[in-house]
Short mmCIF file of C-alpha atoms in Angstrom, two decimals:
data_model
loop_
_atom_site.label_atom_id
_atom_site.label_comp_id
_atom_site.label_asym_id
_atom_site.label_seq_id
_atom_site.Cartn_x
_atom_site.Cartn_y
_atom_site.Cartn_z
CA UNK Z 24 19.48 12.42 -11.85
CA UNK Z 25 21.72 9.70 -12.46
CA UNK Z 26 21.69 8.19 -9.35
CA UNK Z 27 17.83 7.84 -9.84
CA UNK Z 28 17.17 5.97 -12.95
CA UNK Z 29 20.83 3.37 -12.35
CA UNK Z 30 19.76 -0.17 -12.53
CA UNK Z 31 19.25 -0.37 -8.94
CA UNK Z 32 18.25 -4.31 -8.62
CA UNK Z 33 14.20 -4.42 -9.35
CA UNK Z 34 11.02 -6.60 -9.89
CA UNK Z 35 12.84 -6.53 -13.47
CA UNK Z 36 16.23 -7.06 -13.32
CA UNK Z 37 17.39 -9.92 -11.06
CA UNK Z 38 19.54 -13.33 -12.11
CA UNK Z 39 16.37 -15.13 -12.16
CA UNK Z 40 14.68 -12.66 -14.72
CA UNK Z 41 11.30 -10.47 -14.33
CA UNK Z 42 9.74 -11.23 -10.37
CA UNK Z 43 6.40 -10.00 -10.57
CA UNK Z 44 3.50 -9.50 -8.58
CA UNK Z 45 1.48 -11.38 -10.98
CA UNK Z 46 -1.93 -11.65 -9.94
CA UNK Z 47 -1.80 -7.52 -9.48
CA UNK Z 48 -0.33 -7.19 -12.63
CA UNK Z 49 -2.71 -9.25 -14.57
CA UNK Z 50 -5.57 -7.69 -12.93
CA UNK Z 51 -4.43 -4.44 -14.06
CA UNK Z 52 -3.43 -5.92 -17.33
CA UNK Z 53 -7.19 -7.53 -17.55
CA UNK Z 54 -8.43 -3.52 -17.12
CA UNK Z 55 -6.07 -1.40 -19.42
CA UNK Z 56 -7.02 -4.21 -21.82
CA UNK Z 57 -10.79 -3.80 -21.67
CA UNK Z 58 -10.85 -0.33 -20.93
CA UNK Z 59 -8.95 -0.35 -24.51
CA UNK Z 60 -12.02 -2.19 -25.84
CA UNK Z 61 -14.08 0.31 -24.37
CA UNK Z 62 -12.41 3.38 -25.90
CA UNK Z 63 -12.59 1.67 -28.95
CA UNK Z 64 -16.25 1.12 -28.85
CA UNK Z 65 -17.73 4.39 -27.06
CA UNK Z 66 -15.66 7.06 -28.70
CA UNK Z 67 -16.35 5.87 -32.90
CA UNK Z 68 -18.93 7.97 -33.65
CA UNK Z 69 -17.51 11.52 -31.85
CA UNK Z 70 -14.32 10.51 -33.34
CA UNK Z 71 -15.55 10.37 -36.53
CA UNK Z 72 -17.66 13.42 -36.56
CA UNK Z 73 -14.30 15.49 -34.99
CA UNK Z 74 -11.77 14.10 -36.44
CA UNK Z 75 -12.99 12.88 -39.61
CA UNK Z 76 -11.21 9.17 -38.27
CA UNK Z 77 -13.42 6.72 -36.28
CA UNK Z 78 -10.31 5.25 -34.91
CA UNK Z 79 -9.30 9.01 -33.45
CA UNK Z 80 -9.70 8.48 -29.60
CA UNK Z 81 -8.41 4.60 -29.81
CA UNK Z 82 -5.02 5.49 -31.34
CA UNK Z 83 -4.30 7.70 -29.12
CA UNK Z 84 -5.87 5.42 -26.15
CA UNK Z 85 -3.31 3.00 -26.92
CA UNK Z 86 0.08 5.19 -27.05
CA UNK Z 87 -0.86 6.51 -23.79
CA UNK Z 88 -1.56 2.64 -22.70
CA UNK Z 89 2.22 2.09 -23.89
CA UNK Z 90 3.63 5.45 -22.42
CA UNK Z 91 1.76 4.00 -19.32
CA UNK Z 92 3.69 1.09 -19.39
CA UNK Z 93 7.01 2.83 -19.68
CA UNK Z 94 6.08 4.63 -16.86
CA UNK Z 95 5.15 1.69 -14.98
CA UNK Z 96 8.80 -0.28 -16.07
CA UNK Z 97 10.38 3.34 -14.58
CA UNK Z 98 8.67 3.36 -11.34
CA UNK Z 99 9.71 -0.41 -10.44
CA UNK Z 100 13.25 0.38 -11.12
CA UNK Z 101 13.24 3.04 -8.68
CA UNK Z 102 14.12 1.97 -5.00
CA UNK Z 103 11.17 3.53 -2.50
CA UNK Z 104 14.00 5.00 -0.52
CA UNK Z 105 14.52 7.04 -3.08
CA UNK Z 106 10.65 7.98 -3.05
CA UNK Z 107 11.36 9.07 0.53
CA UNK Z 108 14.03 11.19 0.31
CA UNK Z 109 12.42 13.47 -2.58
CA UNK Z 110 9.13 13.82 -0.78
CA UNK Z 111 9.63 17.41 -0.19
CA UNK Z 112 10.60 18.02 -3.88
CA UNK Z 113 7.72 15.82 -5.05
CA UNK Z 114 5.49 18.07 -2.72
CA UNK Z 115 6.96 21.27 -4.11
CA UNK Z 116 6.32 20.37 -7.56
CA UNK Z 117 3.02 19.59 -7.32
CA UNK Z 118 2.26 22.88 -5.16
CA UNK Z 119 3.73 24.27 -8.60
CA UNK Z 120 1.53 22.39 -11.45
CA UNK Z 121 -1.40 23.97 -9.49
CA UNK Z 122 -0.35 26.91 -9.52
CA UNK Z 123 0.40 26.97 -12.71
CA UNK Z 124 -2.63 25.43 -14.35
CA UNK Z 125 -4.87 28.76 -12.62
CA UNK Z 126 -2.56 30.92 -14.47
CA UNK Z 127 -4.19 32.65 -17.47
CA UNK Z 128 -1.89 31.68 -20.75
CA UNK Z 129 -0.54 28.44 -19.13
CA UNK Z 130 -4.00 26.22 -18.39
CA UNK Z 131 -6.06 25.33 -20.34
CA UNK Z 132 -9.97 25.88 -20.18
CA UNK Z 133 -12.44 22.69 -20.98
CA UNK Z 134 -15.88 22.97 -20.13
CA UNK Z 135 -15.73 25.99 -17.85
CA UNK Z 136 -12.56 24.44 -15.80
CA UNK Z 137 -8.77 25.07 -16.15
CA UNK Z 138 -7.44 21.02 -15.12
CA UNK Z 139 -4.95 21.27 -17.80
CA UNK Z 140 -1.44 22.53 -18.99
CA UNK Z 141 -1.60 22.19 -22.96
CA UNK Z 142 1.10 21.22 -24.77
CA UNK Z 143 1.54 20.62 -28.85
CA UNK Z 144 -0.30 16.98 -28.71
CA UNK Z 145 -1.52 16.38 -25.36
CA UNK Z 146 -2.13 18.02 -22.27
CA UNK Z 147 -0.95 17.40 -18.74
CA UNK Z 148 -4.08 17.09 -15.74
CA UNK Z 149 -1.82 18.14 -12.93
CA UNK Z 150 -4.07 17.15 -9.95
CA UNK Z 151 -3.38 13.38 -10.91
CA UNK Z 152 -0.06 13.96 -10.28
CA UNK Z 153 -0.59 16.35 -7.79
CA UNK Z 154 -3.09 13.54 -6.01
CA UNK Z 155 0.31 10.89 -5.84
CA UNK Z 156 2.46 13.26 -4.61
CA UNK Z 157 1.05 14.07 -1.64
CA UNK Z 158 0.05 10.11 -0.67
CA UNK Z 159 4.08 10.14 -1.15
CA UNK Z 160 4.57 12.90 0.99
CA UNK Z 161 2.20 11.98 3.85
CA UNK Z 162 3.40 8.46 4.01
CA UNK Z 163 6.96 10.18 5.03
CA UNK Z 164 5.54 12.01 6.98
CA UNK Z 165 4.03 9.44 9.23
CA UNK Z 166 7.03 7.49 9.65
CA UNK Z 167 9.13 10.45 10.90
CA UNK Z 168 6.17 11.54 13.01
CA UNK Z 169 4.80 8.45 13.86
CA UNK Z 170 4.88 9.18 17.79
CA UNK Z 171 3.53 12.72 17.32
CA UNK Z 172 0.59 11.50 15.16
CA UNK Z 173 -0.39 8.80 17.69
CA UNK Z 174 -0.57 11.02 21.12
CA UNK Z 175 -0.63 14.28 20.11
CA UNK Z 176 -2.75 16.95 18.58
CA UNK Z 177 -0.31 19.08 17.06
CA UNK Z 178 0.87 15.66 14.58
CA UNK Z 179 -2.62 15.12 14.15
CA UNK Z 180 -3.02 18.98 12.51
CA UNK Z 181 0.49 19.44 10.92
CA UNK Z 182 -0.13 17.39 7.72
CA UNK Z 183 -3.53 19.99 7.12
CA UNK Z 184 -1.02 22.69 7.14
CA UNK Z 185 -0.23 21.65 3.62
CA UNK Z 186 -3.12 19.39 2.74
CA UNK Z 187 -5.36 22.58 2.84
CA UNK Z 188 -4.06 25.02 0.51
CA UNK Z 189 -3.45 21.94 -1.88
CA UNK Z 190 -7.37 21.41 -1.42
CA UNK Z 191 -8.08 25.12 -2.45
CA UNK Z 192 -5.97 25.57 -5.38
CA UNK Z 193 -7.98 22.21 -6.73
CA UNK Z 194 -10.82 23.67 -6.06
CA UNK Z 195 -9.96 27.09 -7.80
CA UNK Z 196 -9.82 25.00 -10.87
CA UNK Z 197 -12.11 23.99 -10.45
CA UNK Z 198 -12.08 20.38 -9.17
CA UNK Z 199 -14.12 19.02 -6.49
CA UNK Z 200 -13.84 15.30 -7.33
CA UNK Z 201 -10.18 15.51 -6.97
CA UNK Z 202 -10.19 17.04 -3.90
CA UNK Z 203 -12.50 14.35 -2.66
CA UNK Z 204 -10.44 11.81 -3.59
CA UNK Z 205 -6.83 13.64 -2.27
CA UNK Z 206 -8.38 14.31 1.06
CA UNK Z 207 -9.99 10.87 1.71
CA UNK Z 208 -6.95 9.30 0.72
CA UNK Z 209 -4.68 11.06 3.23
CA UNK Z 210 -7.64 10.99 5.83
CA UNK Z 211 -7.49 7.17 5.52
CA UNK Z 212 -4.01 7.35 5.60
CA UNK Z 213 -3.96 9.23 9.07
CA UNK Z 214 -6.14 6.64 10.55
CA UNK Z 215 -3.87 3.75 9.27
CA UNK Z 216 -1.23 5.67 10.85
CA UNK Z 217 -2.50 5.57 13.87
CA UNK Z 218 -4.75 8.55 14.89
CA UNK Z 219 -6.82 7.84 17.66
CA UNK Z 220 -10.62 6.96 17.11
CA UNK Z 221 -11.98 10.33 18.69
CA UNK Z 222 -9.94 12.91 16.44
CA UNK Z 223 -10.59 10.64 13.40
CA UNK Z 224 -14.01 11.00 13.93
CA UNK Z 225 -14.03 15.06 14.92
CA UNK Z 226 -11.85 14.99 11.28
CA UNK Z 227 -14.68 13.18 9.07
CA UNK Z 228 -17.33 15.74 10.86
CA UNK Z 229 -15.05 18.67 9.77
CA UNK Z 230 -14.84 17.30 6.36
CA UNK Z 231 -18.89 16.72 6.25
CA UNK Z 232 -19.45 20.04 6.97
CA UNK Z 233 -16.74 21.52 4.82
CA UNK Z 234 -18.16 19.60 1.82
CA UNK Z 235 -21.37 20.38 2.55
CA UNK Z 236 -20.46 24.10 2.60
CA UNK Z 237 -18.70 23.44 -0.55
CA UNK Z 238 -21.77 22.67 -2.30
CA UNK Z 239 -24.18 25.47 -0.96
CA UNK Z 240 -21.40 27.84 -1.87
CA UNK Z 241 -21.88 26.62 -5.99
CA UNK Z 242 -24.96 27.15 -7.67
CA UNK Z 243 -24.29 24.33 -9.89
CA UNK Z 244 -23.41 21.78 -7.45
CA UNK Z 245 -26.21 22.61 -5.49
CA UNK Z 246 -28.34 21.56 -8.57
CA UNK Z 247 -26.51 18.70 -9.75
CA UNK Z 248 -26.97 17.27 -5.78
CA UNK Z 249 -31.03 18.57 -6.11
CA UNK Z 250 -31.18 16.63 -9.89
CA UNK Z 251 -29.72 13.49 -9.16
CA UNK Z 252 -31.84 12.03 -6.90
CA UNK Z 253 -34.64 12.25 -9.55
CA UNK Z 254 -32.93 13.52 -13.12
CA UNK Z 255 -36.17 12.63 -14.88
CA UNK Z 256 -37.67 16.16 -13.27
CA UNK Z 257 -35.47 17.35 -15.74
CA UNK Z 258 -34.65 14.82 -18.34
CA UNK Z 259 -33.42 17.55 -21.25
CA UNK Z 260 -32.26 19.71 -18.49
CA UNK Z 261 -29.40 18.93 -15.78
CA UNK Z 262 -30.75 15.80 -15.05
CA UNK Z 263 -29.95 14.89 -18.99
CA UNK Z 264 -26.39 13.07 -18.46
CA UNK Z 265 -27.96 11.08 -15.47
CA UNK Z 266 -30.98 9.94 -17.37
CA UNK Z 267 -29.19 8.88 -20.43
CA UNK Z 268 -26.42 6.88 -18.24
CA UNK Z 269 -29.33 4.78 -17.01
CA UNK Z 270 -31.44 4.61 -20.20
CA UNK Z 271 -27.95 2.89 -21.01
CA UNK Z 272 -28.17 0.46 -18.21
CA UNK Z 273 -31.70 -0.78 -18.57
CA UNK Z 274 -31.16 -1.09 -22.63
CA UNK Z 275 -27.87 -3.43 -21.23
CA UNK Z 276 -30.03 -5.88 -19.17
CA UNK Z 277 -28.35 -9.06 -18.23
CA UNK Z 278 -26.14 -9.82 -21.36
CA UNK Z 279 -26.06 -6.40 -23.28
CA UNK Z 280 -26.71 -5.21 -26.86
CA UNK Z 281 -22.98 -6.81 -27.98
CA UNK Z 282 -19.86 -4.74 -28.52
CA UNK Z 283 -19.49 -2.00 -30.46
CA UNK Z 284 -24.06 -1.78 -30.76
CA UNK Z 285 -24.43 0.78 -28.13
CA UNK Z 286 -27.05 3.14 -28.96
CA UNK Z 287 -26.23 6.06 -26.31
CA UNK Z 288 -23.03 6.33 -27.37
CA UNK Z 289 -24.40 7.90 -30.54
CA UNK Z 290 -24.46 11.69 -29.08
CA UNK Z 291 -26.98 10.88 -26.21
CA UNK Z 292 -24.77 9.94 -23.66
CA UNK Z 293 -22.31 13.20 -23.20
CA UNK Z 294 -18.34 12.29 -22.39
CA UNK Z 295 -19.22 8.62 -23.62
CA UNK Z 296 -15.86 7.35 -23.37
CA UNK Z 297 -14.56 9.58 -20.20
CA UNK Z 298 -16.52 9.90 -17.75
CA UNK Z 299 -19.03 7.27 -18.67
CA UNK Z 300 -17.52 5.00 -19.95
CA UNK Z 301 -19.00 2.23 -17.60
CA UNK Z 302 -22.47 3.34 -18.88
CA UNK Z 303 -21.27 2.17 -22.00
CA UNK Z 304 -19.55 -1.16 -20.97
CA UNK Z 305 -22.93 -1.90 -19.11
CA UNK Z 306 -25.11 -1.66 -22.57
CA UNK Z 307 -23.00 -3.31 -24.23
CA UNK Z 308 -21.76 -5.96 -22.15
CA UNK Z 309 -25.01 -5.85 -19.69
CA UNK Z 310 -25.14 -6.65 -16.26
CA UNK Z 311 -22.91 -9.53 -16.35
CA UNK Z 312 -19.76 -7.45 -18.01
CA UNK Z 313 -20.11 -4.60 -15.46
CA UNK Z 314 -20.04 -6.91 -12.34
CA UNK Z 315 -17.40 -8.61 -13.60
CA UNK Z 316 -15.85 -5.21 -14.50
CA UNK Z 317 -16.61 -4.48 -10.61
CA UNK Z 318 -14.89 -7.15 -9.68
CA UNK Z 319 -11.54 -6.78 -10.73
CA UNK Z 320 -11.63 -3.05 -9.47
CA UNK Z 321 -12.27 -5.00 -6.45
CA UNK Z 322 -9.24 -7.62 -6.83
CA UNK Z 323 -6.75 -5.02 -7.77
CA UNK Z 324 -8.01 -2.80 -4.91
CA UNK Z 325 -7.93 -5.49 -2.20
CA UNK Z 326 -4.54 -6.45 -3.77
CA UNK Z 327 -3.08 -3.53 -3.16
CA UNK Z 328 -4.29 -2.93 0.10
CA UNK Z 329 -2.54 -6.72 1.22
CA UNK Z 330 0.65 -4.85 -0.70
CA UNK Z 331 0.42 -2.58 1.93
CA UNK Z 332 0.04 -4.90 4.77
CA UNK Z 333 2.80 -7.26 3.92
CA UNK Z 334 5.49 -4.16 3.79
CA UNK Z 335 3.90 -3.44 7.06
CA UNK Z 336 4.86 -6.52 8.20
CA UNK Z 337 8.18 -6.21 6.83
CA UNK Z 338 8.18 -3.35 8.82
CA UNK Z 339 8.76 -1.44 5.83
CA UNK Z 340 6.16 1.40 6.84
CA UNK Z 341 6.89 4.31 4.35
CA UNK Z 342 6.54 1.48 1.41
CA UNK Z 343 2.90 0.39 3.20
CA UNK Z 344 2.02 3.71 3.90
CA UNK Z 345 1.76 4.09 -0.03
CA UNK Z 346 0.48 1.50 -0.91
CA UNK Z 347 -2.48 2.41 1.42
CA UNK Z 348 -2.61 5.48 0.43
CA UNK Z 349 -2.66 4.36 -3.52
CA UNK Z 350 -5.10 2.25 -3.31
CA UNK Z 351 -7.45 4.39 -1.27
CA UNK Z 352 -7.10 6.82 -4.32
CA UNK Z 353 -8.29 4.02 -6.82
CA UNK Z 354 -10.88 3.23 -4.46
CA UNK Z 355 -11.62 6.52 -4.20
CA UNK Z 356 -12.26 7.61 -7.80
CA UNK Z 357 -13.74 4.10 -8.58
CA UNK Z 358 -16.41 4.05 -5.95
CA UNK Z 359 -17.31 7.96 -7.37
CA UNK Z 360 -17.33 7.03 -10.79
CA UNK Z 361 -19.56 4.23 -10.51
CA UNK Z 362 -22.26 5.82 -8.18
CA UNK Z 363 -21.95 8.62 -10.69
CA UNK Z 364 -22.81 6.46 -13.52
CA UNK Z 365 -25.33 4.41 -11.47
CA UNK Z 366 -26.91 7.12 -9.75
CA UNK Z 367 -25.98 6.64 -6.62
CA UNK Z 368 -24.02 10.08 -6.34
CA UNK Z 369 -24.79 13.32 -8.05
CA UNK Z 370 -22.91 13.95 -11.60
CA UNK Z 371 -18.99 14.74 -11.28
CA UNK Z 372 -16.50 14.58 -13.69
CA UNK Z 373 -13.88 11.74 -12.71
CA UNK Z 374 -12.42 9.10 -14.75
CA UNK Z 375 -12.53 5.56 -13.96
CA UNK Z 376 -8.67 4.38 -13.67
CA UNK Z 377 -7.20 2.26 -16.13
CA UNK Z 378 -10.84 2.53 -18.29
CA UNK Z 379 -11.49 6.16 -19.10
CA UNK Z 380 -10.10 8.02 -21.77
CA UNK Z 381 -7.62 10.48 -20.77
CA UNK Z 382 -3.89 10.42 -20.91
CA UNK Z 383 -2.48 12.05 -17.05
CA UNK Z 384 -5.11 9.64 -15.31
CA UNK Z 385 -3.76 6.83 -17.11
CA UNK Z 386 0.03 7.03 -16.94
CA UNK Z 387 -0.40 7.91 -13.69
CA UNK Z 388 -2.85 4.97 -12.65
CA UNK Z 389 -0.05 2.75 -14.54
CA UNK Z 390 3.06 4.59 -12.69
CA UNK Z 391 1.12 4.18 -8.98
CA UNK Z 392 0.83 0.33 -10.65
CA UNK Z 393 4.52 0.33 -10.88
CA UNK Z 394 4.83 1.40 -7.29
CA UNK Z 395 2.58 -1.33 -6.12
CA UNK Z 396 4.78 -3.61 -7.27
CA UNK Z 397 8.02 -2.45 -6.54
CA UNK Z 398 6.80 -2.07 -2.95
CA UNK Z 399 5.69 -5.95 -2.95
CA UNK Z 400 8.82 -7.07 -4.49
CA UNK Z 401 10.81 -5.35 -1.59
CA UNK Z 402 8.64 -6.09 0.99
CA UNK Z 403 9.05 -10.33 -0.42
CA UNK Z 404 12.22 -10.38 -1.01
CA UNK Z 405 13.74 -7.61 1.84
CA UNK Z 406 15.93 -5.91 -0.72
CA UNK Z 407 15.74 -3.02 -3.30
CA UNK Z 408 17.24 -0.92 -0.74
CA UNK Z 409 19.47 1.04 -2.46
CA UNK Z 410 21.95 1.46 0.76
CA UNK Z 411 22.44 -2.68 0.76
CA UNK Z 412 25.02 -4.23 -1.44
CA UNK Z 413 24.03 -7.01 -3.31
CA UNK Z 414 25.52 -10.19 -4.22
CA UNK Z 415 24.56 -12.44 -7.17
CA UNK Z 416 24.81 -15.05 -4.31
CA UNK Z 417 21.51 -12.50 -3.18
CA UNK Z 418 19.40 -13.47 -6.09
CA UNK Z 419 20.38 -17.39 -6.83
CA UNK Z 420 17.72 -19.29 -5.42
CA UNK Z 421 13.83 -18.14 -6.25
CA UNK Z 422 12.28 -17.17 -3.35
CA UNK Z 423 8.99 -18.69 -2.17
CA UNK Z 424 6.41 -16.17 -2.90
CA UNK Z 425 3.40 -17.73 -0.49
CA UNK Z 426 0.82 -15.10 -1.51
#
């Protein structure tokens, strides 16, 4: 354990002080800070009415915004050969937490689905963890398989062998949006790594049909995909969440009602500051505040994609392979969220990262943050490999960032 957390040199700790990735950092800064605001703003009222304080859900937004940023400090101190070489423990762990979180006594039921492990305070949501993990895993596994994945069959299939049951114990949860997200992350990951165009394309057909199975298998998911694309057929019915979301977008307009005047947030709009939350930011802040909003998802997605590409460059492949695979989860879940709250997709309980309320999604979304930038710091400077010896003569000059 030692040999994990020693002051390896980092993005933190070099003779010329903290060398950051700033623009990722501030765009991630810009979004924990508003989604802050947010929590703040959507969650007074059903604080106040469960708790008894209307500052309830903000408190407790903002220690898990500072136990995010330990995690994030952690993550950049650890070298991403380190990463590597406890991919199959990472992998086995996470096969674990899902197990565990089905077991009767040990999850924890919300709302008809066992996502979390209770504790005392707070409660753990292993699939974000679980989610990580396996981009971790499968970026390992494409560098020591590179070959195989490229011309054969048999490299192309291996990584299902374990990306499947993973799938099923999410959905035995249950949690279909997480399973979305986990499986288009590592499918995008597979292409990146080189899968040819023809099995790529047999895989998204297999993963059509399996969702659509998925859903005709559910009666309810069958009716939220039936309700969605008209939820006023049933406004006080299953199309209720939907309608209210976009009662909270017209009342928003261009400019919005002003912060903190939302009226849907006033137990209309259900899981106002989770899953929602944008619905809120949008009446409040209108049309203006959501695009912008939009667009530094879009910054800090982009960003890290270019993470990745540099590394690849630096021929640093299991760091890119990560950072793909990261930010195809962000995309992911933010491209779900918002045609969830827009309307665009049919309801499904996913958190916007580094907005929502909810603790595991954001230390986790600020951890993967951390990786991102220890992965751009090695990929700049060609160190952090923890089986180099370093010189202070190594970090004398500044180097010339030229991004």
């Amino acid at each position: 354990m030692l040999n994990i957390i020693k002051p390896y040199p980092s993005p933190i700790i070099t003779g010329r002080g903290i060398d950051l990735d700033f623009p990722m950092l501030a765009g991630c800064l810009a979004l924990l800070g508003l989604g802050l605001v947010m929590i703040a703003s959507a969650s007074t009222e059903v604080a106040a009415v469960q708790s008894g304080s209307a500052l309830y859900y903000m408190i407790r937004h903002l220690i898990y915004v500072v136990l995010g940023l330990g995690a994030c400090i952690v993550t950049m101190m650890i070298p991403i050969a380190t990463w590597q070489r406890l991919g199959w423990l990472m992998l086995i762990g996470a096969f674990g937490l899902l197990v565990m979180v089905i077991i009767p006594g040990i999850g924890r039921e919300v709302n008809g689905s066992m996502r979390w492990i209770g504790f005392s305070f707070f409660n753990v949501q292993p699939s974000e963890i679980a989610k990580v993990f396996v981009v971790i895993y499968l970026a390992g596994y494409l560098v020591r398989r590179q070959k195989e994945v490229r011309e054969s069959w048999m490299g192309f299939f291996k990584p299902f062998i374990v990306l499947l049951p993973m799938a099923g114990l999410l959905l035995m949860e249950p949690d279909f949006g997480a399973t979305v997200v986990m499986m288009g992350a590592a499918a995008a990951m597979l292409f990146l790594g080189g899968v040819g165009l023809f099995r790529f394309l047999l895989m998204v057909l297999l993963a059509v049909g399996a969702v659509v199975l998925l859903i005709q298998m559910q009666p309810y998911r069958m009716a939220r995909l039936t309700n969605f694309a008209d939820p006023w057929a049933d406004q006080f019915g299953a199309g209720y969440q939907l309608s209210q979301a976009l009662i909270a977008f017209g009342r928003g307009e261009w400019l919005g009602v002003g912060l903190g005047n939302s009226v849907q947030k006033q137990f209309y709009l259900p899981e106002a500051h989770t899953d929602f939350v944008f619905s809120v930011l949008a009446e409040e802040l209108g049309a203006v505040g959501s695009l912008f909003t939009v667009a530094l998802f879009a910054f800090v997605c982009v960003r890290g994609m270019y993470i990745g590409y540099w590394a690849e460059k630096a021929k640093q492949f299991f760091a890119a392979y990560i950072a793909y695979g990261l930010s195809f989860l962000w995309i992911g879940q933010f491209l779900i969220n918002i045609g969830v709250n827009v309307g665009l997709l049919p309801t499904k309980g996913l958190t916007l990262p580094f907005l929502s309320y909810g603790g595991s999604s954001l230390v986790i979304c600020c951890a993967c943050l951390g990786l991102l930038l220890r992965i751009e710091w090695e990929s700049r400077t060609h160190l952090g490999s923890e089986e180099m010896e370093f010189q202070e003569s190594d970090f004398a000059e500044e180097p010339t960032h030229g991004r």
